[in-house]
Amino acid sequence: MTIGFSLGIVLGVLFGPQMDIVKPLGTILINLLNLVAVPVIFLTVVLAINQMNPKHLGRLGGKLLIYYGLTTAAAVLIGVALGLWINPGEGLKLPDAQVEKPETPGFSDVLLNIVPNNLFQAFTSGELMGILFLAVIIGLTIVKMRYSDKDELRTSGERLHRLFSAGNDLFFLLLQGILQYAPIGIFAIGASSFGNQGWQTFQSLFAFTGVFYLGVLLLWALIYTSFLKYANVSIKHFFTKTKDAYFTAFFTSSSIASLPVAIDAAKKAGISERTVNFSLPIGAVFNSDGGALRMG
């Protein structure tokens, strides 16, 4: 992906809008990732719940809450510090515009979004919170069936577990095929984006985007690497194995599309399958450090 990423930027800058011709190749990549994203997220969470006993699940959940809280707080603090220090909006004049303030959803609205009223709607809408809710209750139900006192329920539970496991293998095999195509799609997205917008546009926005990406680098250098060192994980090894997830997230600008790639990359980095399957889908909903950094 690194070669496709670099080549796309270079050709986009050199040939400009002419590179729009390759844009459909990038759209195909995003569509393919969205195609497998929802099944992968759903199946991985169901399997993660079935791979852990309740005590381990509780301990992992507690650790995740601490981790999510610390990284989110750090992202906000870094965002505030950079904003006060650099002040990227200083001297910028924007035309007056009438913008309607969006309504903030109430607690009941958030709760209703978590609990879908239609099984198929939850999958077709791509609403992560609803998908996670279904995955959790179905996963827990299968666990209860597998350890039931009734032979029929135990047998059905084991069959369902094998079915979900086979489905997970199927979609991750599809994902491996999509990742073979990913360098072409990343190249196309980069070339068409830089070709249409032009280098001058990116330069004019650098004051804003540059501060944001500086914040990302600081978050990585100060916070994430500290967790890696605490866990005795090689920083170079981890970054090498997970770099494809960063490139995919950067160019697709979609957490749901890049999540399957992130799950695959985390497993390649040596993180246990049950930890990855449980923590990454939940983190995609409740641990948006990039959003916290921008808010800061």
PDB file of C-alpha atoms in Angstrom:
ATOM      1  CA  MET A   1       0.000   0.000   0.000  1.00  0.00           C
ATOM      2  CA  THR A   2       2.923   2.348   0.653  1.00  0.00           C
ATOM      3  CA  ILE A   3       3.918   2.305  -3.023  1.00  0.00           C
ATOM      4  CA  GLY A   4       0.335   2.911  -4.163  1.00  0.00           C
ATOM      5  CA  PHE A   5      -0.019   5.718  -1.619  1.00  0.00           C
ATOM      6  CA  SER A   6       3.163   7.494  -2.780  1.00  0.00           C
ATOM      7  CA  LEU A   7       2.614   6.928  -6.505  1.00  0.00           C
ATOM      8  CA  GLY A   8      -0.960   8.214  -6.302  1.00  0.00           C
ATOM      9  CA  ILE A   9       0.118  11.491  -4.710  1.00  0.00           C
ATOM     10  CA  VAL A  10       2.961  12.026  -7.201  1.00  0.00           C
ATOM     11  CA  LEU A  11       0.837  11.353 -10.294  1.00  0.00           C
ATOM     12  CA  GLY A  12      -2.057  13.369  -8.880  1.00  0.00           C
ATOM     13  CA  VAL A  13       0.189  16.399  -8.438  1.00  0.00           C
ATOM     14  CA  LEU A  14       1.832  15.947 -11.863  1.00  0.00           C
ATOM     15  CA  PHE A  15      -1.245  15.279 -14.008  1.00  0.00           C
ATOM     16  CA  GLY A  16      -3.956  17.083 -12.047  1.00  0.00           C
ATOM     17  CA  PRO A  17      -7.629  16.514 -12.952  1.00  0.00           C
ATOM     18  CA  GLN A  18      -6.666  14.002 -15.652  1.00  0.00           C
ATOM     19  CA  MET A  19      -6.165  11.439 -12.869  1.00  0.00           C
ATOM     20  CA  ASP A  20      -9.905  11.547 -12.187  1.00  0.00           C
ATOM     21  CA  ILE A  21     -10.114   8.738 -14.733  1.00  0.00           C
ATOM     22  CA  VAL A  22      -8.852   6.261 -12.101  1.00  0.00           C
ATOM     23  CA  LYS A  23     -11.337   7.380  -9.417  1.00  0.00           C
ATOM     24  CA  PRO A  24     -13.720   4.412 -10.003  1.00  0.00           C
ATOM     25  CA  LEU A  25     -10.907   2.043  -8.997  1.00  0.00           C
ATOM     26  CA  GLY A  26     -10.815   3.741  -5.594  1.00  0.00           C
ATOM     27  CA  THR A  27     -14.602   3.653  -5.263  1.00  0.00           C
ATOM     28  CA  ILE A  28     -14.488  -0.098  -5.917  1.00  0.00           C
ATOM     29  CA  LEU A  29     -12.087  -0.544  -2.983  1.00  0.00           C
ATOM     30  CA  ILE A  30     -14.353   1.414  -0.617  1.00  0.00           C
ATOM     31  CA  ASN A  31     -17.394  -0.571  -1.792  1.00  0.00           C
ATOM     32  CA  LEU A  32     -15.576  -3.883  -1.287  1.00  0.00           C
ATOM     33  CA  LEU A  33     -14.489  -2.920   2.222  1.00  0.00           C
ATOM     34  CA  ASN A  34     -18.018  -1.802   3.124  1.00  0.00           C
ATOM     35  CA  LEU A  35     -19.301  -5.090   1.697  1.00  0.00           C
ATOM     36  CA  VAL A  36     -17.386  -7.195   4.225  1.00  0.00           C
ATOM     37  CA  ALA A  37     -17.261  -4.676   7.091  1.00  0.00           C
ATOM     38  CA  VAL A  38     -20.624  -5.353   8.749  1.00  0.00           C
ATOM     39  CA  PRO A  39     -20.401  -9.190   8.598  1.00  0.00           C
ATOM     40  CA  VAL A  40     -16.810  -9.104   9.875  1.00  0.00           C
ATOM     41  CA  ILE A  41     -17.686  -6.814  12.794  1.00  0.00           C
ATOM     42  CA  PHE A  42     -20.756  -8.846  13.747  1.00  0.00           C
ATOM     43  CA  LEU A  43     -19.075 -12.251  13.491  1.00  0.00           C
ATOM     44  CA  THR A  44     -15.879 -11.249  15.293  1.00  0.00           C
ATOM     45  CA  VAL A  45     -17.782  -9.925  18.317  1.00  0.00           C
ATOM     46  CA  VAL A  46     -20.013 -13.021  18.495  1.00  0.00           C
ATOM     47  CA  LEU A  47     -16.950 -15.277  18.375  1.00  0.00           C
ATOM     48  CA  ALA A  48     -15.008 -13.155  20.869  1.00  0.00           C
ATOM     49  CA  ILE A  49     -17.782 -13.550  23.442  1.00  0.00           C
ATOM     50  CA  ASN A  50     -17.791 -17.311  22.851  1.00  0.00           C
ATOM     51  CA  GLN A  51     -14.002 -17.537  23.186  1.00  0.00           C
ATOM     52  CA  MET A  52     -13.864 -15.931  26.654  1.00  0.00           C
ATOM     53  CA  ASN A  53     -15.255 -16.929  29.998  1.00  0.00           C
ATOM     54  CA  PRO A  54     -17.309 -14.297  31.868  1.00  0.00           C
ATOM     55  CA  LYS A  55     -14.446 -13.428  34.260  1.00  0.00           C
ATOM     56  CA  HIS A  56     -11.978 -12.793  31.435  1.00  0.00           C
ATOM     57  CA  LEU A  57     -14.613 -10.826  29.536  1.00  0.00           C
ATOM     58  CA  GLY A  58     -15.192  -8.625  32.584  1.00  0.00           C
ATOM     59  CA  ARG A  59     -11.459  -8.032  33.127  1.00  0.00           C
ATOM     60  CA  LEU A  60     -10.940  -7.151  29.470  1.00  0.00           C
ATOM     61  CA  GLY A  61     -13.927  -4.798  29.543  1.00  0.00           C
ATOM     62  CA  GLY A  62     -12.523  -3.020  32.605  1.00  0.00           C
ATOM     63  CA  LYS A  63      -9.091  -2.610  31.005  1.00  0.00           C
ATOM     64  CA  LEU A  64     -10.668  -1.271  27.823  1.00  0.00           C
ATOM     65  CA  LEU A  65     -12.647   1.331  29.778  1.00  0.00           C
ATOM     66  CA  ILE A  66      -9.427   2.569  31.402  1.00  0.00           C
ATOM     67  CA  TYR A  67      -7.551   2.564  28.085  1.00  0.00           C
ATOM     68  CA  TYR A  68     -10.331   4.346  26.190  1.00  0.00           C
ATOM     69  CA  GLY A  69     -10.668   6.939  28.946  1.00  0.00           C
ATOM     70  CA  LEU A  70      -6.930   7.672  29.097  1.00  0.00           C
ATOM     71  CA  THR A  71      -6.393   7.924  25.332  1.00  0.00           C
ATOM     72  CA  THR A  72      -9.499  10.070  24.815  1.00  0.00           C
ATOM     73  CA  ALA A  73      -8.466  12.443  27.607  1.00  0.00           C
ATOM     74  CA  ALA A  74      -4.929  12.634  26.191  1.00  0.00           C
ATOM     75  CA  ALA A  75      -6.295  13.396  22.710  1.00  0.00           C
ATOM     76  CA  VAL A  76      -8.428  16.263  24.046  1.00  0.00           C
ATOM     77  CA  LEU A  77      -5.511  17.718  26.035  1.00  0.00           C
ATOM     78  CA  ILE A  78      -3.160  17.549  23.033  1.00  0.00           C
ATOM     79  CA  GLY A  79      -5.803  19.171  20.823  1.00  0.00           C
ATOM     80  CA  VAL A  80      -6.347  22.018  23.293  1.00  0.00           C
ATOM     81  CA  ALA A  81      -2.604  22.568  23.772  1.00  0.00           C
ATOM     82  CA  LEU A  82      -1.889  22.703  20.025  1.00  0.00           C
ATOM     83  CA  GLY A  83      -4.870  24.971  19.388  1.00  0.00           C
ATOM     84  CA  LEU A  84      -3.746  27.463  22.040  1.00  0.00           C
ATOM     85  CA  TRP A  85      -0.107  27.312  20.947  1.00  0.00           C
ATOM     86  CA  ILE A  86      -0.437  27.454  17.143  1.00  0.00           C
ATOM     87  CA  ASN A  87      -3.914  29.022  16.809  1.00  0.00           C
ATOM     88  CA  PRO A  88      -4.412  27.792  13.205  1.00  0.00           C
ATOM     89  CA  GLY A  89      -7.538  29.917  12.606  1.00  0.00           C
ATOM     90  CA  GLU A  90      -5.848  33.238  13.372  1.00  0.00           C
ATOM     91  CA  GLY A  91      -6.357  35.809  10.624  1.00  0.00           C
ATOM     92  CA  LEU A  92      -8.693  33.585   8.621  1.00  0.00           C
ATOM     93  CA  LYS A  93     -11.807  35.307   7.285  1.00  0.00           C
ATOM     94  CA  LEU A  94     -14.721  33.221   6.154  1.00  0.00           C
ATOM     95  CA  PRO A  95     -17.834  34.462   4.362  1.00  0.00           C
ATOM     96  CA  ASP A  96     -20.979  34.773   6.437  1.00  0.00           C
ATOM     97  CA  ALA A  97     -23.168  31.743   6.076  1.00  0.00           C
ATOM     98  CA  GLN A  98     -26.435  30.669   7.614  1.00  0.00           C
ATOM     99  CA  VAL A  99     -25.882  27.275   9.146  1.00  0.00           C
ATOM    100  CA  GLU A 100     -28.595  25.468  11.033  1.00  0.00           C
ATOM    101  CA  LYS A 101     -27.412  24.039  14.305  1.00  0.00           C
ATOM    102  CA  PRO A 102     -28.074  20.294  14.360  1.00  0.00           C
ATOM    103  CA  GLU A 103     -30.188  18.993  17.189  1.00  0.00           C
ATOM    104  CA  THR A 104     -28.316  17.111  19.879  1.00  0.00           C
ATOM    105  CA  PRO A 105     -29.901  13.670  20.290  1.00  0.00           C
ATOM    106  CA  GLY A 106     -31.311  12.980  23.722  1.00  0.00           C
ATOM    107  CA  PHE A 107     -30.582   9.952  25.870  1.00  0.00           C
ATOM    108  CA  SER A 108     -33.727   8.179  24.688  1.00  0.00           C
ATOM    109  CA  ASP A 109     -32.758   8.712  21.033  1.00  0.00           C
ATOM    110  CA  VAL A 110     -29.293   7.278  21.646  1.00  0.00           C
ATOM    111  CA  LEU A 111     -30.797   4.299  23.454  1.00  0.00           C
ATOM    112  CA  LEU A 112     -33.271   3.640  20.643  1.00  0.00           C
ATOM    113  CA  ASN A 113     -30.438   3.751  18.100  1.00  0.00           C
ATOM    114  CA  ILE A 114     -28.590   1.081  20.071  1.00  0.00           C
ATOM    115  CA  VAL A 115     -31.588  -1.260  20.107  1.00  0.00           C
ATOM    116  CA  PRO A 116     -32.767  -1.778  16.498  1.00  0.00           C
ATOM    117  CA  ASN A 117     -36.395  -2.642  15.795  1.00  0.00           C
ATOM    118  CA  ASN A 118     -35.531  -4.671  12.717  1.00  0.00           C
ATOM    119  CA  LEU A 119     -32.796  -7.281  12.367  1.00  0.00           C
ATOM    120  CA  PHE A 120     -32.114  -6.591   8.693  1.00  0.00           C
ATOM    121  CA  GLN A 121     -32.308  -2.812   9.077  1.00  0.00           C
ATOM    122  CA  ALA A 122     -29.491  -2.946  11.628  1.00  0.00           C
ATOM    123  CA  PHE A 123     -27.235  -4.588   9.049  1.00  0.00           C
ATOM    124  CA  THR A 124     -28.263  -2.544   6.019  1.00  0.00           C
ATOM    125  CA  SER A 125     -27.989   0.806   7.818  1.00  0.00           C
ATOM    126  CA  GLY A 126     -24.423   0.091   8.927  1.00  0.00           C
ATOM    127  CA  GLU A 127     -25.159   1.529  12.390  1.00  0.00           C
ATOM    128  CA  LEU A 128     -22.282   0.160  14.466  1.00  0.00           C
ATOM    129  CA  MET A 129     -23.978   0.509  17.849  1.00  0.00           C
ATOM    130  CA  GLY A 130     -26.973  -1.522  16.713  1.00  0.00           C
ATOM    131  CA  ILE A 131     -24.739  -4.175  15.136  1.00  0.00           C
ATOM    132  CA  LEU A 132     -22.665  -4.455  18.319  1.00  0.00           C
ATOM    133  CA  PHE A 133     -25.820  -4.772  20.429  1.00  0.00           C
ATOM    134  CA  LEU A 134     -27.070  -7.642  18.264  1.00  0.00           C
ATOM    135  CA  ALA A 135     -23.653  -9.313  18.287  1.00  0.00           C
ATOM    136  CA  VAL A 136     -23.434  -9.145  22.081  1.00  0.00           C
ATOM    137  CA  ILE A 137     -26.915 -10.529  22.818  1.00  0.00           C
ATOM    138  CA  ILE A 138     -26.600 -13.263  20.166  1.00  0.00           C
ATOM    139  CA  GLY A 139     -23.111 -14.160  21.388  1.00  0.00           C
ATOM    140  CA  LEU A 140     -24.291 -14.406  25.004  1.00  0.00           C
ATOM    141  CA  THR A 141     -27.312 -16.481  23.947  1.00  0.00           C
ATOM    142  CA  ILE A 142     -25.076 -18.950  22.101  1.00  0.00           C
ATOM    143  CA  VAL A 143     -22.836 -19.221  25.190  1.00  0.00           C
ATOM    144  CA  LYS A 144     -25.889 -19.983  27.333  1.00  0.00           C
ATOM    145  CA  MET A 145     -27.008 -22.636  24.830  1.00  0.00           C
ATOM    146  CA  ARG A 146     -23.570 -24.278  24.687  1.00  0.00           C
ATOM    147  CA  TYR A 147     -23.419 -24.664  28.468  1.00  0.00           C
ATOM    148  CA  SER A 148     -27.076 -25.556  28.969  1.00  0.00           C
ATOM    149  CA  ASP A 149     -28.166 -28.579  31.003  1.00  0.00           C
ATOM    150  CA  LYS A 150     -30.311 -29.704  28.074  1.00  0.00           C
ATOM    151  CA  ASP A 151     -28.584 -31.837  25.446  1.00  0.00           C
ATOM    152  CA  GLU A 152     -30.638 -30.381  22.585  1.00  0.00           C
ATOM    153  CA  LEU A 153     -29.688 -26.801  23.448  1.00  0.00           C
ATOM    154  CA  ARG A 154     -26.013 -27.764  23.861  1.00  0.00           C
ATOM    155  CA  THR A 155     -26.002 -29.427  20.464  1.00  0.00           C
ATOM    156  CA  SER A 156     -27.726 -26.465  18.809  1.00  0.00           C
ATOM    157  CA  GLY A 157     -25.334 -24.051  20.523  1.00  0.00           C
ATOM    158  CA  GLU A 158     -22.273 -25.933  19.256  1.00  0.00           C
ATOM    159  CA  ARG A 159     -23.724 -26.001  15.745  1.00  0.00           C
ATOM    160  CA  LEU A 160     -24.336 -22.257  15.839  1.00  0.00           C
ATOM    161  CA  HIS A 161     -20.818 -21.673  17.146  1.00  0.00           C
ATOM    162  CA  ARG A 162     -19.328 -23.700  14.287  1.00  0.00           C
ATOM    163  CA  LEU A 163     -21.581 -21.879  11.804  1.00  0.00           C
ATOM    164  CA  PHE A 164     -20.471 -18.430  12.989  1.00  0.00           C
ATOM    165  CA  SER A 165     -16.846 -19.585  13.050  1.00  0.00           C
ATOM    166  CA  ALA A 166     -17.114 -20.813   9.455  1.00  0.00           C
ATOM    167  CA  GLY A 167     -18.762 -17.545   8.419  1.00  0.00           C
ATOM    168  CA  ASN A 168     -15.951 -15.599  10.072  1.00  0.00           C
ATOM    169  CA  ASP A 169     -13.354 -17.656   8.170  1.00  0.00           C
ATOM    170  CA  LEU A 170     -15.253 -17.020   4.934  1.00  0.00           C
ATOM    171  CA  PHE A 171     -15.351 -13.242   5.271  1.00  0.00           C
ATOM    172  CA  PHE A 172     -11.738 -12.968   6.405  1.00  0.00           C
ATOM    173  CA  LEU A 173     -10.709 -14.984   3.364  1.00  0.00           C
ATOM    174  CA  LEU A 174     -12.685 -12.508   1.252  1.00  0.00           C
ATOM    175  CA  LEU A 175     -10.897  -9.695   3.071  1.00  0.00           C
ATOM    176  CA  GLN A 176      -7.513 -11.187   2.192  1.00  0.00           C
ATOM    177  CA  GLY A 177      -8.520 -11.099  -1.466  1.00  0.00           C
ATOM    178  CA  ILE A 178      -9.679  -7.481  -1.168  1.00  0.00           C
ATOM    179  CA  LEU A 179      -6.355  -6.518   0.433  1.00  0.00           C
ATOM    180  CA  GLN A 180      -4.559  -7.858  -2.630  1.00  0.00           C
ATOM    181  CA  TYR A 181      -6.446  -5.229  -4.628  1.00  0.00           C
ATOM    182  CA  ALA A 182      -6.059  -2.502  -1.979  1.00  0.00           C
ATOM    183  CA  PRO A 183      -2.791  -0.952  -3.322  1.00  0.00           C
ATOM    184  CA  ILE A 184      -4.547  -0.239  -6.633  1.00  0.00           C
ATOM    185  CA  GLY A 185      -7.539   1.301  -4.861  1.00  0.00           C
ATOM    186  CA  ILE A 186      -5.341   3.384  -2.545  1.00  0.00           C
ATOM    187  CA  PHE A 187      -3.377   4.617  -5.572  1.00  0.00           C
ATOM    188  CA  ALA A 188      -6.600   5.609  -7.353  1.00  0.00           C
ATOM    189  CA  ILE A 189      -8.027   7.463  -4.347  1.00  0.00           C
ATOM    190  CA  GLY A 190      -4.774   9.338  -3.770  1.00  0.00           C
ATOM    191  CA  ALA A 191      -4.275  10.221  -7.440  1.00  0.00           C
ATOM    192  CA  SER A 192      -7.843  11.449  -7.986  1.00  0.00           C
ATOM    193  CA  SER A 193      -7.940  13.385  -4.686  1.00  0.00           C
ATOM    194  CA  PHE A 194      -4.673  15.218  -5.235  1.00  0.00           C
ATOM    195  CA  GLY A 195      -5.411  15.585  -8.952  1.00  0.00           C
ATOM    196  CA  ASN A 196      -8.790  17.236  -8.415  1.00  0.00           C
ATOM    197  CA  GLN A 197      -7.919  19.374  -5.411  1.00  0.00           C
ATOM    198  CA  GLY A 198      -4.437  20.332  -6.511  1.00  0.00           C
ATOM    199  CA  TRP A 199      -1.394  20.788  -4.346  1.00  0.00           C
ATOM    200  CA  GLN A 200      -2.260  24.455  -3.781  1.00  0.00           C
ATOM    201  CA  THR A 201      -5.533  23.510  -2.105  1.00  0.00           C
ATOM    202  CA  PHE A 202      -3.789  21.144   0.255  1.00  0.00           C
ATOM    203  CA  GLN A 203      -1.205  23.822   1.017  1.00  0.00           C
ATOM    204  CA  SER A 204      -3.944  26.336   1.875  1.00  0.00           C
ATOM    205  CA  LEU A 205      -5.536  23.851   4.269  1.00  0.00           C
ATOM    206  CA  PHE A 206      -2.222  22.804   5.774  1.00  0.00           C
ATOM    207  CA  ALA A 207      -2.594  25.183   8.729  1.00  0.00           C
ATOM    208  CA  PHE A 208      -5.616  23.163   9.846  1.00  0.00           C
ATOM    209  CA  THR A 209      -4.764  19.646   8.687  1.00  0.00           C
ATOM    210  CA  GLY A 210      -1.111  20.079   9.653  1.00  0.00           C
ATOM    211  CA  VAL A 211      -2.030  20.869  13.256  1.00  0.00           C
ATOM    212  CA  PHE A 212      -4.367  17.881  13.364  1.00  0.00           C
ATOM    213  CA  TYR A 213      -1.768  15.451  12.014  1.00  0.00           C
ATOM    214  CA  LEU A 214       0.838  16.918  14.353  1.00  0.00           C
ATOM    215  CA  GLY A 215      -1.574  16.051  17.145  1.00  0.00           C
ATOM    216  CA  VAL A 216      -1.901  12.510  15.792  1.00  0.00           C
ATOM    217  CA  LEU A 217       1.896  12.138  15.744  1.00  0.00           C
ATOM    218  CA  LEU A 218       2.165  13.425  19.315  1.00  0.00           C
ATOM    219  CA  LEU A 219      -0.601  11.066  20.419  1.00  0.00           C
ATOM    220  CA  TRP A 220       1.291   8.204  18.798  1.00  0.00           C
ATOM    221  CA  ALA A 221       4.710   9.213  20.127  1.00  0.00           C
ATOM    222  CA  LEU A 222       3.660  10.040  23.686  1.00  0.00           C
ATOM    223  CA  ILE A 223       0.653   7.843  24.456  1.00  0.00           C
ATOM    224  CA  TYR A 224       0.366   4.829  22.159  1.00  0.00           C
ATOM    225  CA  THR A 225       4.083   4.017  22.274  1.00  0.00           C
ATOM    226  CA  SER A 226       3.941   4.183  26.081  1.00  0.00           C
ATOM    227  CA  PHE A 227       1.264   1.483  26.095  1.00  0.00           C
ATOM    228  CA  LEU A 228       3.332  -0.610  23.658  1.00  0.00           C
ATOM    229  CA  LYS A 229       6.420  -0.312  25.870  1.00  0.00           C
ATOM    230  CA  TYR A 230       4.352  -1.195  28.934  1.00  0.00           C
ATOM    231  CA  ALA A 231       3.173  -4.333  27.120  1.00  0.00           C
ATOM    232  CA  ASN A 232       6.755  -5.144  25.984  1.00  0.00           C
ATOM    233  CA  VAL A 233       5.775  -4.891  22.308  1.00  0.00           C
ATOM    234  CA  SER A 234       8.289  -3.763  19.685  1.00  0.00           C
ATOM    235  CA  ILE A 235       7.144  -0.395  18.315  1.00  0.00           C
ATOM    236  CA  LYS A 236       8.784  -1.029  14.932  1.00  0.00           C
ATOM    237  CA  HIS A 237       7.213  -4.479  14.625  1.00  0.00           C
ATOM    238  CA  PHE A 238       3.768  -3.198  15.598  1.00  0.00           C
ATOM    239  CA  PHE A 239       3.836  -0.257  13.182  1.00  0.00           C
ATOM    240  CA  THR A 240       5.159  -2.420  10.326  1.00  0.00           C
ATOM    241  CA  LYS A 241       2.342  -4.933  10.767  1.00  0.00           C
ATOM    242  CA  THR A 242      -0.434  -2.344  11.188  1.00  0.00           C
ATOM    243  CA  LYS A 243       0.543   0.344   8.647  1.00  0.00           C
ATOM    244  CA  ASP A 244      -2.017  -0.887   6.090  1.00  0.00           C
ATOM    245  CA  ALA A 245      -4.801  -0.009   8.529  1.00  0.00           C
ATOM    246  CA  TYR A 246      -3.542   3.592   8.769  1.00  0.00           C
ATOM    247  CA  PHE A 247      -3.329   4.045   5.003  1.00  0.00           C
ATOM    248  CA  THR A 248      -6.822   2.601   4.530  1.00  0.00           C
ATOM    249  CA  ALA A 249      -8.330   4.835   7.219  1.00  0.00           C
ATOM    250  CA  PHE A 250      -6.548   7.916   5.835  1.00  0.00           C
ATOM    251  CA  PHE A 251      -7.775   7.526   2.265  1.00  0.00           C
ATOM    252  CA  THR A 252     -11.243   6.047   2.822  1.00  0.00           C
ATOM    253  CA  SER A 253     -12.099   8.401   5.741  1.00  0.00           C
ATOM    254  CA  SER A 254     -14.394   5.645   6.980  1.00  0.00           C
ATOM    255  CA  SER A 255     -14.032   3.864  10.299  1.00  0.00           C
ATOM    256  CA  ILE A 256     -16.422   1.084   9.297  1.00  0.00           C
ATOM    257  CA  ALA A 257     -14.636   0.465   5.971  1.00  0.00           C
ATOM    258  CA  SER A 258     -11.181   0.420   7.559  1.00  0.00           C
ATOM    259  CA  LEU A 259     -12.171  -1.661  10.608  1.00  0.00           C
ATOM    260  CA  PRO A 260     -11.831  -5.090   8.893  1.00  0.00           C
ATOM    261  CA  VAL A 261      -8.337  -4.093   7.738  1.00  0.00           C
ATOM    262  CA  ALA A 262      -7.482  -2.963  11.282  1.00  0.00           C
ATOM    263  CA  ILE A 263      -8.709  -6.280  12.735  1.00  0.00           C
ATOM    264  CA  ASP A 264      -6.627  -8.245  10.239  1.00  0.00           C
ATOM    265  CA  ALA A 265      -3.561  -6.053  10.873  1.00  0.00           C
ATOM    266  CA  ALA A 266      -3.855  -6.364  14.661  1.00  0.00           C
ATOM    267  CA  LYS A 267      -3.885 -10.160  14.403  1.00  0.00           C
ATOM    268  CA  LYS A 268      -0.783 -10.039  12.195  1.00  0.00           C
ATOM    269  CA  ALA A 269       0.879  -7.878  14.859  1.00  0.00           C
ATOM    270  CA  GLY A 270       0.505 -10.743  17.319  1.00  0.00           C
ATOM    271  CA  ILE A 271      -2.476  -9.591  19.375  1.00  0.00           C
ATOM    272  CA  SER A 272      -4.676 -12.491  20.472  1.00  0.00           C
ATOM    273  CA  GLU A 273      -7.694 -13.131  18.287  1.00  0.00           C
ATOM    274  CA  ARG A 274     -10.232 -12.940  21.103  1.00  0.00           C
ATOM    275  CA  THR A 275      -8.837  -9.593  22.306  1.00  0.00           C
ATOM    276  CA  VAL A 276      -8.867  -8.130  18.793  1.00  0.00           C
ATOM    277  CA  ASN A 277     -12.343  -9.428  18.003  1.00  0.00           C
ATOM    278  CA  PHE A 278     -13.826  -7.847  21.114  1.00  0.00           C
ATOM    279  CA  SER A 279     -11.874  -4.604  21.544  1.00  0.00           C
ATOM    280  CA  LEU A 280     -11.576  -3.139  18.034  1.00  0.00           C
ATOM    281  CA  PRO A 281     -15.283  -3.124  17.043  1.00  0.00           C
ATOM    282  CA  ILE A 282     -16.200  -1.611  20.417  1.00  0.00           C
ATOM    283  CA  GLY A 283     -13.346   0.880  20.141  1.00  0.00           C
ATOM    284  CA  ALA A 284     -14.601   2.009  16.736  1.00  0.00           C
ATOM    285  CA  VAL A 285     -17.781   3.208  18.458  1.00  0.00           C
ATOM    286  CA  PHE A 286     -16.626   4.405  21.867  1.00  0.00           C
ATOM    287  CA  ASN A 287     -12.960   5.367  21.380  1.00  0.00           C
ATOM    288  CA  SER A 288     -12.653   7.971  18.625  1.00  0.00           C
ATOM    289  CA  ASP A 289      -9.341   9.607  19.543  1.00  0.00           C
ATOM    290  CA  GLY A 290      -9.272  11.484  16.234  1.00  0.00           C
ATOM    291  CA  GLY A 291     -12.654  13.032  16.983  1.00  0.00           C
ATOM    292  CA  ALA A 292     -11.522  13.907  20.516  1.00  0.00           C
ATOM    293  CA  LEU A 293      -8.377  15.529  19.095  1.00  0.00           C
ATOM    294  CA  ARG A 294     -10.426  17.710  16.718  1.00  0.00           C
ATOM    295  CA  MET A 295     -12.833  18.685  19.501  1.00  0.00           C
ATOM    296  CA  GLY A 296      -9.883  19.719  21.628  1.00  0.00           C
TER     297      GLY A 296
END
